[in-house]
Tab-separated table of C-alpha atoms and ligand atoms in Angstrom:
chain	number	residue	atom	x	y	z
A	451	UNK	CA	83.836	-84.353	88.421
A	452	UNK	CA	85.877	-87.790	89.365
A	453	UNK	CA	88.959	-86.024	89.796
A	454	UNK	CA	90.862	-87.982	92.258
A	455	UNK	CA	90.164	-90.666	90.122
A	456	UNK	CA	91.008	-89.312	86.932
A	457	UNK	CA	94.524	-88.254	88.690
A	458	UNK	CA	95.114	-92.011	89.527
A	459	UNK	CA	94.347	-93.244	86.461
A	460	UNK	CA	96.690	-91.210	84.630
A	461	UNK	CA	99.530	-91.596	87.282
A	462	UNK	CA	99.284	-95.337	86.382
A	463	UNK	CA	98.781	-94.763	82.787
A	464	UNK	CA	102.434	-92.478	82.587
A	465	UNK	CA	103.872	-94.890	85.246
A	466	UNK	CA	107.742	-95.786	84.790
A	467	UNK	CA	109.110	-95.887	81.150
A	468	UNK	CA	106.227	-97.422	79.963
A	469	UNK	CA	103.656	-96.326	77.203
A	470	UNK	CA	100.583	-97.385	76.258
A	471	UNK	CA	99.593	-100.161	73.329
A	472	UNK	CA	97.068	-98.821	70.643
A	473	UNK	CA	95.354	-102.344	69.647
A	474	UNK	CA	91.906	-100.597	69.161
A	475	UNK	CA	91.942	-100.837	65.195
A	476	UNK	CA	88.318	-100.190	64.054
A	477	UNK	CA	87.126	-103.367	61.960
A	478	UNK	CA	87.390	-101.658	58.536
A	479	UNK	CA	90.943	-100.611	59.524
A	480	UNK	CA	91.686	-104.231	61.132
A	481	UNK	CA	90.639	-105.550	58.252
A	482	UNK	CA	92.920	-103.640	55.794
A	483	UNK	CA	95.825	-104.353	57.766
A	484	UNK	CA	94.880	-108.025	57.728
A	485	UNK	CA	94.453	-107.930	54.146
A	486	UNK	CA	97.597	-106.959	53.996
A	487	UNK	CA	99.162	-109.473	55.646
A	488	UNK	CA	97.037	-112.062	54.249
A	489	UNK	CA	95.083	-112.906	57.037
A	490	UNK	CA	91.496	-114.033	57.146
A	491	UNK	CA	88.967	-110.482	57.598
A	492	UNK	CA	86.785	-112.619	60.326
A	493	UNK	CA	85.869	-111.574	64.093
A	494	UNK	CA	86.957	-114.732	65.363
A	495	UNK	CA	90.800	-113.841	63.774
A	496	UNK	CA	90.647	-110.407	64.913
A	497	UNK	CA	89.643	-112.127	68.369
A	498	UNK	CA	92.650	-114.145	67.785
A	499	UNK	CA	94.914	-111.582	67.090
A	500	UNK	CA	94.183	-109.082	70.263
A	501	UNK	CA	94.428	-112.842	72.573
A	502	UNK	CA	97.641	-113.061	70.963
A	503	UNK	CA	98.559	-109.964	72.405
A	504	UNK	CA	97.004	-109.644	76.033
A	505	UNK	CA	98.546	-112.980	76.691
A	506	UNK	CA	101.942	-111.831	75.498
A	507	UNK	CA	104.332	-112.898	78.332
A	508	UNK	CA	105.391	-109.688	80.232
A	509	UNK	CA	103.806	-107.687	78.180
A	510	UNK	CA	102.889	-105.436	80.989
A	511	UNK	CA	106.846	-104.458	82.112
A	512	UNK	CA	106.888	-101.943	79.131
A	513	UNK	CA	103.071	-101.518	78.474
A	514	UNK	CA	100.804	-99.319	81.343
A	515	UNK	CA	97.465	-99.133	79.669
A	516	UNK	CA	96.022	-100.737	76.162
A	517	UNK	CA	93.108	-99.071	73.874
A	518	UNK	CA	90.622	-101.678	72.382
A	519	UNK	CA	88.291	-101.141	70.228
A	520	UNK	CA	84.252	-101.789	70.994
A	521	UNK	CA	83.969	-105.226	69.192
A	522	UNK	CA	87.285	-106.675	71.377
A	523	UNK	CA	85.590	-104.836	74.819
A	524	UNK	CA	82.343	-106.914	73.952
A	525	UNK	CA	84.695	-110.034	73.839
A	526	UNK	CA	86.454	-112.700	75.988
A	527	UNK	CA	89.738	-114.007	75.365
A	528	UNK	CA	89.617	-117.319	74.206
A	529	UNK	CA	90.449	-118.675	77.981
A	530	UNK	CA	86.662	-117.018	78.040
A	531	UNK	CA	87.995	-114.457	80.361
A	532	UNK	CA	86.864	-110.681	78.982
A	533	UNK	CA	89.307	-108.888	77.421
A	534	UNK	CA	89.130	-106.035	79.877
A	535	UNK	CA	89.642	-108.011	82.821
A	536	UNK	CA	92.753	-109.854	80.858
A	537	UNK	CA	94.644	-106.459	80.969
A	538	UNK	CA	93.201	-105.792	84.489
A	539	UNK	CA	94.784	-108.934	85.376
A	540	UNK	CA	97.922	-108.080	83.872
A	541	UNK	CA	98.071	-104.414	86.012
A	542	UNK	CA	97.445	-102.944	82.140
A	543	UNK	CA	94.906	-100.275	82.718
A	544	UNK	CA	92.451	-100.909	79.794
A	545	UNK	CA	90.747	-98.005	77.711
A	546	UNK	CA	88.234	-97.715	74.804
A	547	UNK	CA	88.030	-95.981	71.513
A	548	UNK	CA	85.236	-94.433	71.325
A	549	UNK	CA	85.236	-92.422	68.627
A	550	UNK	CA	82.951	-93.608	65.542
A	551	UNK	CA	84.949	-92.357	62.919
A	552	UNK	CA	85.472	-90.083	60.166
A	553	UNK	CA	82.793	-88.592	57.624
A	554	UNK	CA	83.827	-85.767	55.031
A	555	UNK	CA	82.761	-82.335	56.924
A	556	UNK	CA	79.849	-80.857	55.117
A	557	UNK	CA	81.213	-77.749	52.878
A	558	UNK	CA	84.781	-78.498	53.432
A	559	UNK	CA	86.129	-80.691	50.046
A	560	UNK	CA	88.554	-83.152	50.867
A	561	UNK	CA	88.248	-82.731	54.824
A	562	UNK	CA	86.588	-85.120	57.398
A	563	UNK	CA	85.464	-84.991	61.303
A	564	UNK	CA	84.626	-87.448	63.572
A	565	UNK	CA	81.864	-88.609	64.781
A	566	UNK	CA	80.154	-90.258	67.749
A	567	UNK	CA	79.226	-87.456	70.210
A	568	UNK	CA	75.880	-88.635	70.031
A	569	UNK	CA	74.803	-90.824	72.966
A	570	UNK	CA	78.332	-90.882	74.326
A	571	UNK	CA	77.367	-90.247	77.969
A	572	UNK	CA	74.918	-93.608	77.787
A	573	UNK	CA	78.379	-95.634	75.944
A	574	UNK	CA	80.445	-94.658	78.604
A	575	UNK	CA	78.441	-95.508	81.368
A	576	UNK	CA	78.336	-98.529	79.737
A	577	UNK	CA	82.231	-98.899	78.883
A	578	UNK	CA	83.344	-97.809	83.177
A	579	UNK	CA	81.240	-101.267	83.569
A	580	UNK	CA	83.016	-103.235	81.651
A	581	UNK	CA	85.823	-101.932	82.684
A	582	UNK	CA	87.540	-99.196	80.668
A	583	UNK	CA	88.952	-96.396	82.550
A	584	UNK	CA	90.472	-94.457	79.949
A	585	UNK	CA	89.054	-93.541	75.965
A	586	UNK	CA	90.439	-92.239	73.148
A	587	UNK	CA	88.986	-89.863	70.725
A	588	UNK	CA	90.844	-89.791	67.001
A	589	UNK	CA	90.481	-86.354	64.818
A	590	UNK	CA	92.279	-86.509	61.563
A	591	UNK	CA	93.512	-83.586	59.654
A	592	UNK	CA	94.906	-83.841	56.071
A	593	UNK	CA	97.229	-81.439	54.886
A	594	UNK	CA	97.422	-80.226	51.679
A	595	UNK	CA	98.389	-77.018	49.409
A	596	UNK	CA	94.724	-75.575	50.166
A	597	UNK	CA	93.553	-77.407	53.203
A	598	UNK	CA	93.219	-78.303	56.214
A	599	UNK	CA	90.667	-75.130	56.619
A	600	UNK	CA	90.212	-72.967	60.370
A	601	UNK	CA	86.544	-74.169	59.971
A	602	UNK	CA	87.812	-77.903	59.849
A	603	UNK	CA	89.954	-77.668	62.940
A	604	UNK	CA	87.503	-75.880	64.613
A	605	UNK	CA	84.876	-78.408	64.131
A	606	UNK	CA	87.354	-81.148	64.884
A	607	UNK	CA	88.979	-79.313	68.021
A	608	UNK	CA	85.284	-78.629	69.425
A	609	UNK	CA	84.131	-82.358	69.015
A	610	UNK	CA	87.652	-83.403	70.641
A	611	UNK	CA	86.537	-81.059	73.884
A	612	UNK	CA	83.072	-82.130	73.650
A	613	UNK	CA	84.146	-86.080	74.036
A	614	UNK	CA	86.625	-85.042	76.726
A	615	UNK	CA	84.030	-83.631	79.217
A	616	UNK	CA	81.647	-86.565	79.136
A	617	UNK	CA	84.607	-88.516	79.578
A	618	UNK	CA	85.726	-87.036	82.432
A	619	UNK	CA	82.030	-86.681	83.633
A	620	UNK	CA	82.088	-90.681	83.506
A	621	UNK	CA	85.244	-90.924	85.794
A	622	UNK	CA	86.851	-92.234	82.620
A	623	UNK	CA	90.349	-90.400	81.398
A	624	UNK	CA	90.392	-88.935	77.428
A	625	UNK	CA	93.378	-89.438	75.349
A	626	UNK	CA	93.223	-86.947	73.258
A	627	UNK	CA	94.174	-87.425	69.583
A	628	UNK	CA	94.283	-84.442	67.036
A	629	UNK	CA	96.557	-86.650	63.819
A	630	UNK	CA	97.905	-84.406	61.546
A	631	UNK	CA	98.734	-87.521	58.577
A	632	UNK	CA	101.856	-87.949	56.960
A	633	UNK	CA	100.012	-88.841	53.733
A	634	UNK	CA	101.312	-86.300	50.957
A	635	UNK	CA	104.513	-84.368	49.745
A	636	UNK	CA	104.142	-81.185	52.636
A	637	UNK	CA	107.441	-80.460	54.292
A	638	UNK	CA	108.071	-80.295	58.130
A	639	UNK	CA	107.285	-76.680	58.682
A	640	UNK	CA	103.963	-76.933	57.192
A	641	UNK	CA	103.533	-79.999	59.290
A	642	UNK	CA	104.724	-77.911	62.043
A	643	UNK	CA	102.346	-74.731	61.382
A	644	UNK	CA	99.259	-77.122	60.990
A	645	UNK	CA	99.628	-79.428	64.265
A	646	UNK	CA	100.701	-75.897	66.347
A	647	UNK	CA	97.449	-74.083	64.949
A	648	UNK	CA	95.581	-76.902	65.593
A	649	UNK	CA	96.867	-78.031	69.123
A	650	UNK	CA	96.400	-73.898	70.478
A	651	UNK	CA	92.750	-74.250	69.152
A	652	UNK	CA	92.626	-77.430	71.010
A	653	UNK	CA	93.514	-76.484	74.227
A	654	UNK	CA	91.263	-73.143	74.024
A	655	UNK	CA	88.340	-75.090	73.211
A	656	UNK	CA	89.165	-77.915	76.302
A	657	UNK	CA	89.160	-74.635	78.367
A	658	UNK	CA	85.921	-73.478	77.270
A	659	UNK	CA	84.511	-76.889	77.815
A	660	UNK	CA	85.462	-76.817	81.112
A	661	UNK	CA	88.057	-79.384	80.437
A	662	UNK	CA	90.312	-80.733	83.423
A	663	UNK	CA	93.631	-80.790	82.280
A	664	UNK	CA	95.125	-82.673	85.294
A	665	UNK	CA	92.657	-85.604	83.835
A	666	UNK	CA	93.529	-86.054	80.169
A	667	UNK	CA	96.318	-87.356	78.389
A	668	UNK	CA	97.434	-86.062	75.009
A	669	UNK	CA	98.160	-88.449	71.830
A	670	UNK	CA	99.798	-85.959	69.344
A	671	UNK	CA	101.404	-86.453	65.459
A	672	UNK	CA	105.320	-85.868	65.612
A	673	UNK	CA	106.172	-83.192	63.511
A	674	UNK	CA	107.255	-84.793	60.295
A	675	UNK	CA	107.681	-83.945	56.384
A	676	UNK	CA	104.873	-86.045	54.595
A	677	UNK	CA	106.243	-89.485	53.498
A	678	UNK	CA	107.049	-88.125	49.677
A	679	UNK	CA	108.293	-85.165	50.952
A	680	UNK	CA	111.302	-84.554	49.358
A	681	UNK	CA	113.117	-83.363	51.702
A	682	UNK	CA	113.398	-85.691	54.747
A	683	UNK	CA	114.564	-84.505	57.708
A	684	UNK	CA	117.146	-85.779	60.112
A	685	UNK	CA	116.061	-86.910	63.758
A	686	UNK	CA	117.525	-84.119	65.735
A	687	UNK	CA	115.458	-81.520	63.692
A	688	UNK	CA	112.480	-83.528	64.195
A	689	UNK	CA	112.996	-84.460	67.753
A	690	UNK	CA	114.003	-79.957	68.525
A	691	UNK	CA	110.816	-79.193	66.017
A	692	UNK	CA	108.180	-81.431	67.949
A	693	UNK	CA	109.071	-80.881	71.607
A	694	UNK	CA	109.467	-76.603	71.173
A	695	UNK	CA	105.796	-77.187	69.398
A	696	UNK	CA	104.837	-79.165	72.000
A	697	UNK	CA	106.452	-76.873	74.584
A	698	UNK	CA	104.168	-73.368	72.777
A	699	UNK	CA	101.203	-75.764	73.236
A	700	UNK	CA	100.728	-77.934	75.797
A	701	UNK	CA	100.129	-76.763	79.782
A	702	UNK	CA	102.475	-78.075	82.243
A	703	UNK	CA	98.902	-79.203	84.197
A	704	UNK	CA	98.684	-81.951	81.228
A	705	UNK	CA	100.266	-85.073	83.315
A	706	UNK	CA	101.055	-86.803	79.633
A	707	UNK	CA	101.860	-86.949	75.868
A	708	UNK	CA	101.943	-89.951	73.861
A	709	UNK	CA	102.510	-90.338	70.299
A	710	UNK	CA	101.047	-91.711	67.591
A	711	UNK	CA	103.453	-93.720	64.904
A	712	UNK	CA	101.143	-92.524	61.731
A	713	UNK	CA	102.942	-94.742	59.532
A	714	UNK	CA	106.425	-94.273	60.618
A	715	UNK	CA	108.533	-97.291	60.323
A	716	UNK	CA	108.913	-99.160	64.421
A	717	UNK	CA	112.458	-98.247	63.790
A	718	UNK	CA	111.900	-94.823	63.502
A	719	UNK	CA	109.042	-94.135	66.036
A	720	UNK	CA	111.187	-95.773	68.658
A	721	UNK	CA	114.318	-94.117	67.388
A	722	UNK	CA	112.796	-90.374	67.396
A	723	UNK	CA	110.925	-90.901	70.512
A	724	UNK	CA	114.517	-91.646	71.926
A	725	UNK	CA	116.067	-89.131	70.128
A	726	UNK	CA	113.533	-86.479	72.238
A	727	UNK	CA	114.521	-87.384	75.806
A	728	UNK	CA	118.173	-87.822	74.857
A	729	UNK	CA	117.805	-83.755	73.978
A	730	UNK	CA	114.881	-82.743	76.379
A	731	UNK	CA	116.033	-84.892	79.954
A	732	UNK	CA	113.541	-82.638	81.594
A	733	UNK	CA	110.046	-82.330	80.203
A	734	UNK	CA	106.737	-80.523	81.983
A	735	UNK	CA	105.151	-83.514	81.536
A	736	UNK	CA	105.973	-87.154	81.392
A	737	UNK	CA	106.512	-88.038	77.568
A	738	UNK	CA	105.896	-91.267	75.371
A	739	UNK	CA	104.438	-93.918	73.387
A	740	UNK	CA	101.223	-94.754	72.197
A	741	UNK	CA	101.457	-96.459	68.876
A	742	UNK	CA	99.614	-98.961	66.984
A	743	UNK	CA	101.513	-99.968	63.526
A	744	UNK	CA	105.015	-99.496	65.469
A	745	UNK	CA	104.588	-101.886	67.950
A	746	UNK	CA	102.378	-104.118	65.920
A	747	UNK	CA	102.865	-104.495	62.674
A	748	UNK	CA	106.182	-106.915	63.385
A	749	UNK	CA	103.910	-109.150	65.510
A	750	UNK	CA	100.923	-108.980	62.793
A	751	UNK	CA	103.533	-110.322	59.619
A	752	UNK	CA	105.067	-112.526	61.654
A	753	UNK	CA	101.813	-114.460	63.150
A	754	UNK	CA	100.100	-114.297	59.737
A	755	UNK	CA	97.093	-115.829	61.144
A	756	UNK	CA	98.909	-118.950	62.155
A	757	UNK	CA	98.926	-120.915	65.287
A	758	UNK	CA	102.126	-121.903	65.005
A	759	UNK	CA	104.037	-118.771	65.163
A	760	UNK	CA	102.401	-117.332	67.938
A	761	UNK	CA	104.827	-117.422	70.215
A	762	UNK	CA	107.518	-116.140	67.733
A	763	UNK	CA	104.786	-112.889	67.473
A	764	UNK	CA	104.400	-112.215	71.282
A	765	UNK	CA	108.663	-112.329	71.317
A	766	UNK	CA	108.401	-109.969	68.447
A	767	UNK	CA	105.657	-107.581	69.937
A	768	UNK	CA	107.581	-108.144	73.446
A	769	UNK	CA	110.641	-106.640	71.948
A	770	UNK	CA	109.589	-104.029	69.818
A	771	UNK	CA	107.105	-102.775	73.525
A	772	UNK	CA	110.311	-102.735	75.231
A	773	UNK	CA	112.580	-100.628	73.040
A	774	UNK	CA	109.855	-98.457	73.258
A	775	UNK	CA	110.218	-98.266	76.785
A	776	UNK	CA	113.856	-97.819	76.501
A	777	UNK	CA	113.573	-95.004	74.307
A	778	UNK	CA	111.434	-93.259	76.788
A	779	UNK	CA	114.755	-93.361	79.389
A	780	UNK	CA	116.801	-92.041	76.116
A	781	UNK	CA	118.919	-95.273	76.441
A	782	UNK	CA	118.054	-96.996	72.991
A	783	UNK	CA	120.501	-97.585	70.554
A	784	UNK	CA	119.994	-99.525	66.585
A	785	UNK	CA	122.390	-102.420	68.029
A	786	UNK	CA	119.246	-103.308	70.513
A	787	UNK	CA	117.419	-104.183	67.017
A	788	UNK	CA	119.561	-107.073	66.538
A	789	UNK	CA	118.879	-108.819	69.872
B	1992	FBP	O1	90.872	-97.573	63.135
B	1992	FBP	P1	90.959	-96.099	63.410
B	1992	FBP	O2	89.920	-95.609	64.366
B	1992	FBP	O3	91.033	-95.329	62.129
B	1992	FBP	O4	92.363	-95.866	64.180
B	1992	FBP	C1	93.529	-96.343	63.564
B	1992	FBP	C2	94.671	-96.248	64.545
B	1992	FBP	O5	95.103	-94.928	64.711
B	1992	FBP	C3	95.683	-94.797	66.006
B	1992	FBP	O6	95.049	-93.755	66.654
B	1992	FBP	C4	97.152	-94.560	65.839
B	1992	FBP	O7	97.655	-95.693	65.202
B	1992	FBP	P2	99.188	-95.664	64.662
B	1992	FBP	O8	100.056	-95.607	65.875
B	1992	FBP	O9	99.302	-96.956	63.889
B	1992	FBP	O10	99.307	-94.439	63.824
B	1992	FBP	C5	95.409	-96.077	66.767
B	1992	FBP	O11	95.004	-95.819	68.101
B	1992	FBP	C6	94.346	-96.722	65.949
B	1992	FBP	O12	94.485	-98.109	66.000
């Protein structure tokens, strides 16, 4: 075990009030997001897009560490200069997804685990050369009125622990992601029930695997009613419901947990993430960001594929980064959207 180095590398990932920039969307999910925004489903945009955002002018003042994705690791920036070493450059620490997605679990309708334990020690051998330092490991788990299942957490949890050893065995840090989705009409509690369950299963099966805890960092759901929930919930009760979760669940030896945004508007990601260190000051363990869509998504509409608005996309992905980063010192307010 790397453990000295797996300390270091997750001292720089929590580092100041910064948080770390999920820009490892898997192709098919690239691609849907593109479509969305009518952009062109090609490598060479989605090479485009993630040069866009390494060369995003002080990008790294609110960003510690970025995810990519395999297909961006394999590439250079279009300076020619490989993506890995762009971040490196920047004092970004970069980190792979590694995960290979989801498939539906055999005997378990309507639920899914991921995949891609299979040869992972020879991928991340391969990944600490090119760079990476830290992976990331994505478990989903859908709720609804008769699932998710104790066999599909189990299955999920196990695979989670299973990735995070040979991680660690690499010298490489795992970010650890069990995402309860916000898709459906379940309310908070149930939310709540599911992601505890499902984070205490977690962190028994990291012990049996021998899992260091000093060395990983967790990349949890909020606790949320689903989006057509019918009853929303304010951000107080959401901000009191996740962290005393969070507070059952997670050892004070884990140096870090950052969120997800699962589909919550930037607005409220940043807003709720806020909300949390306005009411919890002192936390066992350093807490924020790791979203995709919420710092994104802004950027994304607003380059549309276009030369000519890049720069108005790296102000946009700029600004939304650092509210993030002010809502980790509990000092954002809704004026700071208007500047
Ligand atoms: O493409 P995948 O592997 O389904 O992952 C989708 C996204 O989910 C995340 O884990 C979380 O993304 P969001 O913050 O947008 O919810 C990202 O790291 C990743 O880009």
């Amino acid at each position: 075990m790397k453990t000295q180095e797996l300390t270091d590398t997750t001292k720089a990932m929590m580092a100041g009030d910064k948080g770390l920039l999920a820009m490892d969307e898997s192709i098919p999910t690239c691609n849907k997001r593109f479509a969305e925004a009518g952009i062109p489903q090609t490598e060479e945009y989605r090479r485009a897009y993630r040069d866009l955002i390494v060369n995003t002018p002080n990008l790294e003042t609110a960003i510690s560490a970025a995810i990519l994705s395999d297909e961006t690791i394999r590439q250079q920036t279009l300076a020619g200069v490989p993506f890995a070493d762009a971040l490196k450059n920047k004092g970004i620490v970069p980190g792979i997804k590694v995960d290979q997605g989801t498939v539906a679990l055999a005997g378990f309708p309507g639920e899914k685990v991921t995949e891609g334990l299979d040869g992972l020690r020879q991928r991340m051998s391969e990944y600490y050369t090119l760079g990476a330092r830290f992976a990331k490991w994505r478990a989903v788990i859908i709720i609804n009125e008769h699932i998710p299942s104790g066999g599909c957490l189990e299955a999920n949890m196990h695979a989670l622990a299973r990735y995070a050893a040979i991680c660690q065995e690499a010298g490489i840090v795992p970010v650890v992601e069990p995402e309860v989705l916000m898709d459906g009409t379940h309310t908070l509690e149930r939310c709540r029930k599911v992601t505890q369950e499902g984070l205490l299963m977690l962190f028994t099966e990291l012990h049996n695997q021998r899992v260091d805890l000093h060395g990983i960092i967790l990349k949890p759901n909020m606790i949320l009613p689903a989006k057509d929930c019918p009853v929303q919930e304010d951000d107080e009760i959401i901000a009191h419901t996740t962290i005393k979760c969070l507070l059952r669940c997670v050892p004070a030896s884990v140096p870090g947990v950052a969120f997800l945004s699962g589909g919550q508007s930037p607005q409220q990601a940043t807003a709720r993430l806020n909300t949390m260190h306005k009411l919890y000051p002192s936390l066992p363990w350093a807490l924020t960001f790791s979203y995709a869509r919420a710092v994104q998504q802004p950027a994304m509409d607003l380059w549309a594929g276009k030369p000519e608005n890049i720069a108005a996309a790296q102000q946009a992905l700029y600004h939304r980064a650092s509210l993030n980063s002010t809502a980790r010192r509990g000092k954002y307010t809704e004026e700071m959207e208007k500047s």
